[in-house]
């Protein structure tokens, strides 16, 4: 695997939301959480893959408002990421990518 390819499975649990360019941009404009939420409602979310659990499932988040979802390709679903998902995919959890091979 070369440096440009990403692994199919992520390692340790990552923070819920990474701060990226757009998040810094909105901070620079002095935009608070309410304005960020409103911007996402008007023009849509800025999706970013935060973690890949397996080739068909990943954790995605919005860089602008901080909302986080679980995304599954086969069922074409996007559901809010909550503590239950975090526990299932945590290290040692029932769906830990290092141990569960589906």
N, CA, C and O atoms as a Tinker XYZ file with bonds, in Angstrom:
   408  protein
     1  N      0.851000   -1.175000    0.000000    73     2
     2  CA     0.000000    0.000000    0.000000    64     1     3
     3  C      0.894000    1.234000    0.000000    63     2     4     5
     4  O      1.802000    1.344000    0.823000    81     3
     5  N      0.638000    2.165000   -0.923000    73     3     6
     6  CA     1.451000    3.375000   -0.954000    64     5     7
     7  C      0.823000    4.463000   -0.089000    63     6     8     9
     8  O     -0.218000    4.245000    0.531000    81     7
     9  N      1.448000    5.624000   -0.048000    73     7    10
    10  CA     1.016000    6.678000    0.860000    64     9    11
    11  C     -0.320000    7.297000    0.481000    63    10    12    13
    12  O     -0.989000    7.864000    1.346000    81    11
    13  N     -0.735000    7.210000   -0.779000    73    11    14
    14  CA    -1.981000    7.838000   -1.197000    64    13    15
    15  C     -3.194000    6.973000   -0.909000    63    14    16    17
    16  O     -4.313000    7.487000   -0.880000    81    15
    17  N     -3.013000    5.681000   -0.696000    73    15    18
    18  CA    -4.134000    4.801000   -0.414000    64    17    19
    19  C     -4.428000    4.815000    1.078000    63    18    20    21
    20  O     -3.527000    4.937000    1.907000    81    19
    21  N     -5.717000    4.686000    1.401000    73    19    22
    22  CA    -6.106000    4.608000    2.798000    64    21    23
    23  C     -6.435000    3.166000    3.127000    63    22    24    25
    24  O     -6.936000    2.439000    2.269000    81    23
    25  N     -6.165000    2.738000    4.348000    73    23    26
    26  CA    -6.505000    1.370000    4.714000    64    25    27
    27  C     -8.016000    1.177000    4.714000    63    26    28    29
    28  O     -8.765000    2.124000    4.950000    81    27
    29  N     -8.460000   -0.039000    4.450000    73    27    30
    30  CA    -9.889000   -0.339000    4.417000    64    29    31
    31  C    -10.489000   -0.289000    5.810000    63    30    32    33
    32  O    -11.685000   -0.038000    5.957000    81    31
    33  N     -9.690000   -0.521000    6.825000    73    31    34
    34  CA   -10.181000   -0.546000    8.197000    64    33    35
    35  C     -9.347000    0.422000    9.021000    63    34    36    37
    36  O     -8.118000    0.416000    8.956000    81    35
    37  N    -10.029000    1.249000    9.793000    73    35    38
    38  CA    -9.320000    2.204000   10.641000    64    37    39
    39  C     -8.825000    1.523000   11.902000    63    38    40    41
    40  O     -9.341000    0.480000   12.302000    81    39
    41  N     -7.842000    2.109000   12.512000    73    39    42
    42  CA    -7.269000    1.579000   13.743000    64    41    43
    43  C     -8.071000    2.015000   14.953000    63    42    44    45
    44  O     -9.272000    1.757000   15.033000    81    43
    45  N     -7.418000    2.670000   15.891000    73    43    46
    46  CA    -8.078000    3.054000   17.136000    64    45    47
    47  C     -9.253000    3.994000   16.894000    63    46    48    49
    48  O     -9.368000    4.613000   15.837000    81    47
    49  N    -10.113000    4.085000   17.889000    73    47    50
    50  CA   -11.274000    4.961000   17.800000    64    49    51
    51  C    -10.787000    6.395000   17.676000    63    50    52    53
    52  O     -9.910000    6.832000   18.421000    81    51
    53  N    -11.360000    7.120000   16.734000    73    51    54
    54  CA   -10.962000    8.495000   16.481000    64    53    55
    55  C    -11.907000    9.446000   17.204000    63    54    56    57
    56  O    -12.989000    9.036000   17.624000    81    55
    57  N    -11.520000   10.703000   17.356000    73    55    58
    58  CA   -12.438000   11.677000   17.940000    64    57    59
    59  C    -13.703000   11.759000   17.098000    63    58    60    61
    60  O    -13.687000   11.433000   15.911000    81    59
    61  N    -14.799000   12.194000   17.713000    73    59    62
    62  CA   -16.076000   12.228000   17.014000    64    61    63
    63  C    -16.019000   13.091000   15.760000    63    62    64    65
    64  O    -16.489000   12.665000   14.705000    81    63
    65  N    -15.466000   14.271000   15.847000    73    63    66
    66  CA   -15.408000   15.158000   14.688000    64    65    67
    67  C    -14.022000   15.774000   14.607000    63    66    68    69
    68  O    -13.504000   16.313000   15.585000    81    67
    69  N    -13.435000   15.686000   13.429000    73    67    70
    70  CA   -12.147000   16.342000   13.209000    64    69    71
    71  C    -12.402000   17.762000   12.736000    63    70    72    73
    72  O    -13.358000   18.014000   12.002000    81    71
    73  N    -11.562000   18.679000   13.147000    73    71    74
    74  CA   -11.679000   20.070000   12.732000    64    73    75
    75  C    -10.910000   20.257000   11.433000    63    74    76    77
    76  O     -9.704000   20.015000   11.390000    81    75
    77  N    -11.578000   20.677000   10.394000    73    75    78
    78  CA   -10.948000   20.833000    9.094000    64    77    79
    79  C    -10.960000   22.276000    8.626000    63    78    80    81
    80  O    -11.203000   23.202000    9.400000    81    79
    81  N    -10.694000   22.442000    7.348000    73    79    82
    82  CA   -10.610000   23.771000    6.747000    64    81    83
    83  C    -11.894000   24.569000    6.935000    63    82    84    85
    84  O    -11.855000   25.712000    7.392000    81    83
    85  N    -13.036000   23.970000    6.584000    73    83    86
    86  CA   -14.291000   24.719000    6.639000    64    85    87
    87  C    -14.675000   25.090000    8.052000    63    86    88    89
    88  O    -15.243000   26.155000    8.289000    81    87
    89  N    -14.367000   24.214000    8.991000    73    87    90
    90  CA   -14.657000   24.535000   10.379000    64    89    91
    91  C    -13.853000   25.759000   10.810000    63    90    92    93
    92  O    -14.378000   26.650000   11.478000    81    91
    93  N    -12.581000   25.798000   10.426000    73    91    94
    94  CA   -11.734000   26.956000   10.736000    64    93    95
    95  C    -12.241000   28.204000   10.015000    63    94    96    97
    96  O    -12.192000   29.307000   10.560000    81    95
    97  N    -12.724000   28.024000    8.795000    73    95    98
    98  CA   -13.266000   29.136000    8.016000    64    97    99
    99  C    -14.445000   29.775000    8.741000    63    98   100   101
   100  O    -14.507000   30.996000    8.882000    81    99
   101  N    -15.390000   28.936000    9.205000    73    99   102
   102  CA   -16.565000   29.454000    9.905000    64   101   103
   103  C    -16.172000   30.104000   11.222000    63   102   104   105
   104  O    -16.767000   31.107000   11.617000    81   103
   105  N    -15.170000   29.542000   11.912000    73   103   106
   106  CA   -14.690000   30.155000   13.150000    64   105   107
   107  C    -14.126000   31.543000   12.866000    63   106   108   109
   108  O    -14.351000   32.481000   13.630000    81   107
   109  N    -13.389000   31.667000   11.753000    73   107   110
   110  CA   -12.802000   32.949000   11.372000    64   109   111
   111  C    -13.846000   34.013000   11.093000    63   110   112   113
   112  O    -13.594000   35.199000   11.305000    81   111
   113  N    -15.010000   33.606000   10.621000    73   111   114
   114  CA   -16.096000   34.556000   10.363000    64   113   115
   115  C    -16.892000   34.871000   11.622000    63   114   116   117
   116  O    -17.784000   35.719000   11.599000    81   115
   117  N    -16.574000   34.196000   12.715000    73   115   118
   118  CA   -17.306000   34.412000   13.954000    64   117   119
   119  C    -18.681000   33.766000   13.940000    63   118   120   121
   120  O    -19.589000   34.215000   14.640000    81   119
   121  N    -18.839000   32.713000   13.146000    73   119   122
   122  CA   -20.131000   32.037000   13.035000    64   121   123
   123  C    -20.312000   31.074000   14.196000    63   122   124   125
   124  O    -19.489000   30.180000   14.391000    81   123
   125  N    -21.358000   31.242000   14.954000    73   123   126
   126  CA   -21.646000   30.357000   16.073000    64   125   127
   127  C    -22.376000   29.111000   15.617000    63   126   128   129
   128  O    -22.684000   28.967000   14.434000    81   127
   129  N    -22.658000   28.197000   16.557000    73   127   130
   130  CA   -23.307000   26.926000   16.218000    64   129   131
   131  C    -24.674000   27.081000   15.550000    63   130   132   133
   132  O    -25.028000   26.294000   14.671000    81   131
   133  N    -25.438000   28.086000   15.961000    73   131   134
   134  CA   -26.767000   28.278000   15.360000    64   133   135
   135  C    -26.625000   28.659000   13.890000    63   134   136   137
   136  O    -27.376000   28.158000   13.054000    81   135
   137  N    -25.682000   29.530000   13.561000    73   135   138
   138  CA   -25.480000   29.932000   12.174000    64   137   139
   139  C    -24.950000   28.778000   11.334000    63   138   140   141
   140  O    -25.315000   28.633000   10.167000    81   139
   141  N    -24.090000   27.960000   11.930000    73   139   142
   142  CA   -23.578000   26.784000   11.211000    64   141   143
   143  C    -24.719000   25.826000   10.902000    63   142   144   145
   144  O    -24.826000   25.318000    9.786000    81   143
   145  N    -25.575000   25.582000   11.896000    73   143   146
   146  CA   -26.721000   24.694000   11.710000    64   145   147
   147  C    -27.624000   25.237000   10.607000    63   146   148   149
   148  O    -28.082000   24.488000    9.744000    81   147
   149  N    -27.875000   26.535000   10.640000    73   147   150
   150  CA   -28.721000   27.160000    9.632000    64   149   151
   151  C    -28.088000   27.062000    8.244000    63   150   152   153
   152  O    -28.782000   26.793000    7.263000    81   151
   153  N    -26.781000   27.278000    8.158000    73   151   154
   154  CA   -26.092000   27.161000    6.865000    64   153   155
   155  C    -26.233000   25.750000    6.309000    63   154   156   157
   156  O    -26.430000   25.580000    5.106000    81   155
   157  N    -26.135000   24.736000    7.165000    73   155   158
   158  CA   -26.289000   23.350000    6.701000    64   157   159
   159  C    -27.714000   23.083000    6.235000    63   158   160   161
   160  O    -27.922000   22.351000    5.269000    81   159
   161  N    -28.688000   23.665000    6.907000    73   159   162
   162  CA   -30.083000   23.481000    6.498000    64   161   163
   163  C    -30.355000   24.149000    5.150000    63   162   164   165
   164  O    -31.151000   23.644000    4.358000    81   163
   165  N    -29.706000   25.273000    4.889000    73   163   166
   166  CA   -29.956000   26.022000    3.657000    64   165   167
   167  C    -29.173000   25.459000    2.475000    63   166   168   169
   168  O    -29.753000   25.218000    1.416000    81   167
   169  N    -27.863000   25.243000    2.636000    73   167   170
   170  CA   -27.036000   24.826000    1.504000    64   169   171
   171  C    -26.566000   23.379000    1.586000    63   170   172   173
   172  O    -25.914000   22.897000    0.660000    81   171
   173  N    -26.876000   22.681000    2.664000    73   171   174
   174  CA   -26.496000   21.273000    2.793000    64   173   175
   175  C    -25.223000   21.085000    3.600000    63   174   176   177
   176  O    -24.461000   22.025000    3.829000    81   175
   177  N    -25.015000   19.849000    4.022000    73   175   178
   178  CA   -23.860000   19.505000    4.850000    64   177   179
   179  C    -22.597000   19.367000    4.010000    63   178   180   181
   180  O    -22.660000   19.155000    2.799000    81   179
   181  N    -21.450000   19.490000    4.671000    73   179   182
   182  CA   -20.150000   19.251000    4.048000    64   181   183
   183  C    -19.638000   17.932000    4.612000    63   182   184   185
   184  O    -18.955000   17.908000    5.636000    81   183
   185  N    -19.972000   16.838000    3.938000    73   183   186
   186  CA   -19.649000   15.505000    4.437000    64   185   187
   187  C    -18.161000   15.202000    4.337000    63   186   188   189
   188  O    -17.490000   15.589000    3.380000    81   187
   189  N    -17.663000   14.499000    5.351000    73   187   190
   190  CA   -16.274000   14.069000    5.393000    64   189   191
   191  C    -16.247000   12.698000    6.064000    63   190   192   193
   192  O    -16.888000   12.496000    7.095000    81   191
   193  N    -15.502000   11.756000    5.477000    73   191   194
   194  CA   -15.372000   10.430000    6.088000    64   193   195
   195  C    -14.445000   10.561000    7.289000    63   194   196   197
   196  O    -13.301000   10.996000    7.160000    81   195
   197  N    -14.954000   10.179000    8.457000    73   195   198
   198  CA   -14.167000   10.259000    9.681000    64   197   199
   199  C    -13.493000    8.938000   10.018000    63   198   200   201
   200  O    -12.408000    8.918000   10.598000    81   199
   201  N    -14.143000    7.826000    9.652000    73   199   202
   202  CA   -13.602000    6.505000    9.982000    64   201   203
   203  C    -14.234000    5.463000    9.068000    63   202   204   205
   204  O    -15.439000    5.502000    8.820000    81   203
   205  N    -13.430000    4.539000    8.571000    73   203   206
   206  CA   -13.934000    3.426000    7.757000    64   205   207
   207  C    -13.928000    2.177000    8.621000    63   206   208   209
   208  O    -12.879000    1.741000    9.094000    81   207
   209  N    -15.123000    1.600000    8.824000    73   207   210
   210  CA   -15.206000    0.387000    9.625000    64   209   211
   211  C    -14.916000   -0.846000    8.776000    63   210   212   213
   212  O    -14.206000   -1.753000    9.212000    81   211
   213  N    -15.461000   -0.876000    7.575000    73   211   214
   214  CA   -15.228000   -1.945000    6.602000    64   213   215
   215  C    -15.536000   -1.342000    5.233000    63   214   216   217
   216  O    -15.933000   -0.179000    5.162000    81   215
   217  N    -15.366000   -2.095000    4.141000    73   215   218
   218  CA   -15.577000   -1.486000    2.817000    64   217   219
   219  C    -16.974000   -0.913000    2.586000    63   218   220   221
   220  O    -17.132000   -0.046000    1.726000    81   219
   221  N    -17.989000   -1.363000    3.315000    73   219   222
   222  CA   -19.341000   -0.878000    3.078000    64   221   223
   223  C    -19.915000   -0.012000    4.174000    63   222   224   225
   224  O    -21.051000    0.448000    4.052000    81   223
   225  N    -19.173000    0.229000    5.247000    73   223   226
   226  CA   -19.696000    1.018000    6.365000    64   225   227
   227  C    -18.646000    2.014000    6.836000    63   226   228   229
   228  O    -17.461000    1.697000    6.938000    81   227
   229  N    -19.107000    3.213000    7.117000    73   227   230
   230  CA   -18.185000    4.234000    7.604000    64   229   231
   231  C    -18.922000    5.265000    8.455000    63   230   232   233
   232  O    -20.148000    5.378000    8.431000    81   231
   233  N    -18.130000    5.993000    9.191000    73   231   234
   234  CA   -18.628000    7.082000   10.025000    64   233   235
   235  C    -18.346000    8.371000    9.266000    63   234   236   237
   236  O    -17.198000    8.642000    8.912000    81   235
   237  N    -19.383000    9.173000    9.012000    73   235   238
   238  CA   -19.213000   10.433000    8.296000    64   237   239
   239  C    -19.692000   11.583000    9.175000    63   238   240   241
   240  O    -20.542000   11.404000   10.048000    81   239
   241  N    -19.140000   12.749000    8.932000    73   239   242
   242  CA   -19.530000   13.913000    9.712000    64   241   243
   243  C    -19.544000   15.157000    8.855000    63   242   244   245
   244  O    -18.960000   15.195000    7.773000    81   243
   245  N    -20.217000   16.167000    9.352000    73   243   246
   246  CA   -20.263000   17.460000    8.679000    64   245   247
   247  C    -19.203000   18.352000    9.307000    63   246   248   249
   248  O    -19.181000   18.556000   10.520000    81   247
   249  N    -18.333000   18.873000    8.469000    73   247   250
   250  CA   -17.250000   19.727000    8.943000    64   249   251
   251  C    -17.769000   21.080000    9.415000    63   250   252   253
   252  O    -17.090000   21.769000   10.176000    81   251
   253  N    -18.958000   21.467000    8.975000    73   251   254
   254  CA   -19.491000   22.776000    9.330000    64   253   255
   255  C    -20.253000   22.745000   10.654000    63   254   256   257
   256  O    -19.949000   23.523000   11.558000    81   255
   257  N    -21.241000   21.851000   10.777000    73   255   258
   258  CA   -22.095000   21.879000   11.972000    64   257   259
   259  C    -21.703000   20.844000   13.020000    63   258   260   261
   260  O    -22.163000   20.925000   14.159000    81   259
   261  N    -20.863000   19.871000   12.661000    73   259   262
   262  CA   -20.403000   18.885000   13.636000    64   261   263
   263  C    -21.303000   17.673000   13.789000    63   262   264   265
   264  O    -21.020000   16.814000   14.624000    81   263
   265  N    -22.376000   17.570000   13.017000    73   263   266
   266  CA   -23.249000   16.398000   13.095000    64   265   267
   267  C    -22.505000   15.169000   12.558000    63   266   268   269
   268  O    -21.672000   15.282000   11.660000    81   267
   269  N    -22.819000   13.988000   13.123000    73   267   270
   270  CA   -22.116000   12.756000   12.754000    64   269   271
   271  C    -23.146000   11.668000   12.470000    63   270   272   273
   272  O    -24.157000   11.562000   13.165000    81   271
   273  N    -22.880000   10.850000   11.431000    73   271   274
   274  CA   -23.777000    9.777000   11.034000    64   273   275
   275  C    -23.002000    8.494000   10.776000    63   274   276   277
   276  O    -21.795000    8.512000   10.538000    81   275
   277  N    -23.724000    7.379000   10.828000    73   275   278
   278  CA   -23.207000    6.101000   10.374000    64   277   279
   279  C    -23.776000    5.856000    8.981000    63   278   280   281
   280  O    -24.971000    6.050000    8.758000    81   279
   281  N    -22.933000    5.433000    8.046000    73   279   282
   282  CA   -23.363000    5.245000    6.658000    64   281   283
   283  C    -23.103000    3.805000    6.246000    63   282   284   285
   284  O    -22.010000    3.279000    6.460000    81   283
   285  N    -24.116000    3.162000    5.650000    73   283   286
   286  CA   -24.000000    1.775000    5.207000    64   285   287
   287  C    -24.399000    1.706000    3.745000    63   286   288   289
   288  O    -25.509000    2.099000    3.386000    81   287
   289  N    -23.498000    1.208000    2.891000    73   287   290
   290  CA   -23.738000    1.207000    1.447000    64   289   291
   291  C    -24.796000    0.206000    1.007000    63   290   292   293
   292  O    -25.671000    0.541000    0.209000    81   291
   293  N    -24.725000   -1.010000    1.515000    73   291   294
   294  CA   -25.616000   -2.066000    1.024000    64   293   295
   295  C    -27.085000   -1.738000    1.270000    63   294   296   297
   296  O    -27.930000   -1.977000    0.407000    81   295
   297  N    -27.389000   -1.191000    2.441000    73   295   298
   298  CA   -28.778000   -0.842000    2.746000    64   297   299
   299  C    -29.109000    0.602000    2.376000    63   298   300   301
   300  O    -30.251000    1.038000    2.523000    81   299
   301  N    -28.119000    1.338000    1.899000    73   299   302
   302  CA   -28.273000    2.740000    1.507000    64   301   303
   303  C    -28.901000    3.567000    2.630000    63   302   304   305
   304  O    -29.896000    4.264000    2.431000    81   303
   305  N    -28.286000    3.468000    3.826000    73   303   306
   306  CA   -28.803000    4.194000    4.976000    64   305   307
   307  C    -27.767000    5.167000    5.520000    63   306   308   309
   308  O    -26.560000    4.953000    5.402000    81   307
   309  N    -28.262000    6.220000    6.107000    73   307   310
   310  CA   -27.457000    7.214000    6.789000    64   309   311
   311  C    -28.211000    7.541000    8.075000    63   310   312   313
   312  O    -29.241000    8.214000    8.037000    81   311
   313  N    -27.700000    7.066000    9.212000    73   311   314
   314  CA   -28.393000    7.234000   10.493000    64   313   315
   315  C    -27.509000    8.012000   11.462000    63   314   316   317
   316  O    -26.284000    7.936000   11.376000    81   315
   317  N    -28.116000    8.757000   12.382000    73   315   318
   318  CA   -27.320000    9.523000   13.347000    64   317   319
   319  C    -26.398000    8.615000   14.163000    63   318   320   321
   320  O    -26.810000    7.549000   14.620000    81   319
   321  N    -25.161000    9.045000   14.337000    73   319   322
   322  CA   -24.171000    8.298000   15.123000    64   321   323
   323  C    -24.448000    8.583000   16.592000    63   322   324   325
   324  O    -24.516000    9.740000   17.005000    81   323
   325  N    -24.609000    7.516000   17.381000    73   323   326
   326  CA   -24.885000    7.702000   18.801000    64   325   327
   327  C    -23.961000    6.823000   19.640000    63   326   328   329
   328  O    -23.047000    6.191000   19.111000    81   327
   329  N    -24.202000    6.787000   20.941000    73   327   330
   330  CA   -23.359000    6.008000   21.854000    64   329   331
   331  C    -23.422000    4.517000   21.552000    63   330   332   333
   332  O    -22.445000    3.799000   21.765000    81   331
   333  N    -24.565000    4.045000   21.058000    73   331   334
   334  CA   -24.708000    2.625000   20.734000    64   333   335
   335  C    -23.772000    2.230000   19.582000    63   334   336   337
   336  O    -23.103000    1.198000   19.648000    81   335
   337  N    -23.729000    3.049000   18.536000    73   335   338
   338  CA   -22.793000    2.784000   17.436000    64   337   339
   339  C    -21.351000    2.844000   17.930000    63   338   340   341
   340  O    -20.530000    2.000000   17.570000    81   339
   341  N    -21.049000    3.833000   18.748000    73   339   342
   342  CA   -19.690000    3.988000   19.256000    64   341   343
   343  C    -19.272000    2.751000   20.044000    63   342   344   345
   344  O    -18.138000    2.289000   19.918000    81   343
   345  N    -20.183000    2.210000   20.859000    73   343   346
   346  CA   -19.875000    1.011000   21.650000    64   345   347
   347  C    -19.697000   -0.215000   20.754000    63   346   348   349
   348  O    -18.829000   -1.048000   21.015000    81   347
   349  N    -20.510000   -0.334000   19.704000    73   347   350
   350  CA   -20.403000   -1.496000   18.819000    64   349   351
   351  C    -19.082000   -1.517000   18.066000    63   350   352   353
   352  O    -18.481000   -2.579000   17.904000    81   351
   353  N    -18.618000   -0.355000   17.603000    73   351   354
   354  CA   -17.404000   -0.294000   16.792000    64   353   355
   355  C    -16.150000    0.054000   17.592000    63   354   356   357
   356  O    -15.069000    0.177000   17.017000    81   355
   357  N    -16.278000    0.214000   18.907000    73   355   358
   358  CA   -15.115000    0.518000   19.748000    64   357   359
   359  C    -14.180000   -0.686000   19.800000    63   358   360   361
   360  O    -14.582000   -1.812000   19.506000    81   359
   361  N    -12.928000   -0.434000   20.179000    73   359   362
   362  CA   -11.968000   -1.528000   20.317000    64   361   363
   363  C    -12.494000   -2.545000   21.319000    63   362   364   365
   364  O    -12.833000   -2.193000   22.449000    81   363
   365  N    -12.561000   -3.799000   20.908000    73   363   366
   366  CA   -13.069000   -4.869000   21.752000    64   365   367
   367  C    -14.578000   -5.029000   21.708000    63   366   368   369
   368  O    -15.114000   -5.954000   22.319000    81   367
   369  N    -15.282000   -4.141000   20.992000    73   367   370
   370  CA   -16.735000   -4.226000   20.873000    64   369   371
   371  C    -17.140000   -5.346000   19.926000    63   370   372   373
   372  O    -16.283000   -5.938000   19.270000    81   371
   373  N    -18.443000   -5.647000   19.844000    73   371   374
   374  CA   -18.900000   -6.766000   19.007000    64   373   375
   375  C    -18.607000   -6.604000   17.518000    63   374   376   377
   376  O    -18.487000   -7.607000   16.814000    81   375
   377  N    -18.490000   -5.386000   17.021000    73   375   378
   378  CA   -18.197000   -5.169000   15.601000    64   377   379
   379  C    -16.842000   -4.506000   15.396000    63   378   380   381
   380  O    -16.634000   -3.814000   14.399000    81   379
   381  N    -15.930000   -4.711000   16.322000    73   379   382
   382  CA   -14.572000   -4.165000   16.208000    64   381   383
   383  C    -13.964000   -4.644000   14.895000    63   382   384   385
   384  O    -13.838000   -5.850000   14.688000    81   383
   385  N    -13.582000   -3.727000   13.997000    73   383   386
   386  CA   -13.051000   -4.119000   12.686000    64   385   387
   387  C    -11.827000   -5.026000   12.756000    63   386   388   389
   388  O    -11.565000   -5.772000   11.813000    81   387
   389  N    -11.079000   -4.979000   13.839000    73   387   390
   390  CA    -9.891000   -5.820000   13.963000    64   389   391
   391  C    -10.244000   -7.284000   14.222000    63   390   392   393
   392  O     -9.465000   -8.174000   13.880000    81   391
   393  N    -11.415000   -7.547000   14.826000    73   391   394
   394  CA   -11.765000   -8.910000   15.217000    64   393   395
   395  C    -12.946000   -9.487000   14.443000    63   394   396   397
   396  O    -12.953000  -10.677000   14.126000    81   395
   397  N    -13.949000   -8.655000   14.135000    73   395   398
   398  CA   -15.146000   -9.135000   13.448000    64   397   399
   399  C    -14.894000   -9.148000   11.949000    63   398   400   401
   400  O    -14.542000   -8.120000   11.370000    81   399
   401  N    -15.070000  -10.296000   11.317000    73   399   402
   402  CA   -14.818000  -10.417000    9.875000    64   401   403
   403  C    -16.093000  -10.654000    9.077000    63   402   404   405
   404  O    -16.026000  -11.019000    7.904000    81   403
   405  N    -17.253000  -10.451000    9.695000    73   403   406
   406  CA   -18.544000  -10.458000    9.056000    64   405   407
   407  C    -18.952000  -11.665000    8.381000    63   406   408
   408  O    -20.047000  -11.718000    7.821000    81   407
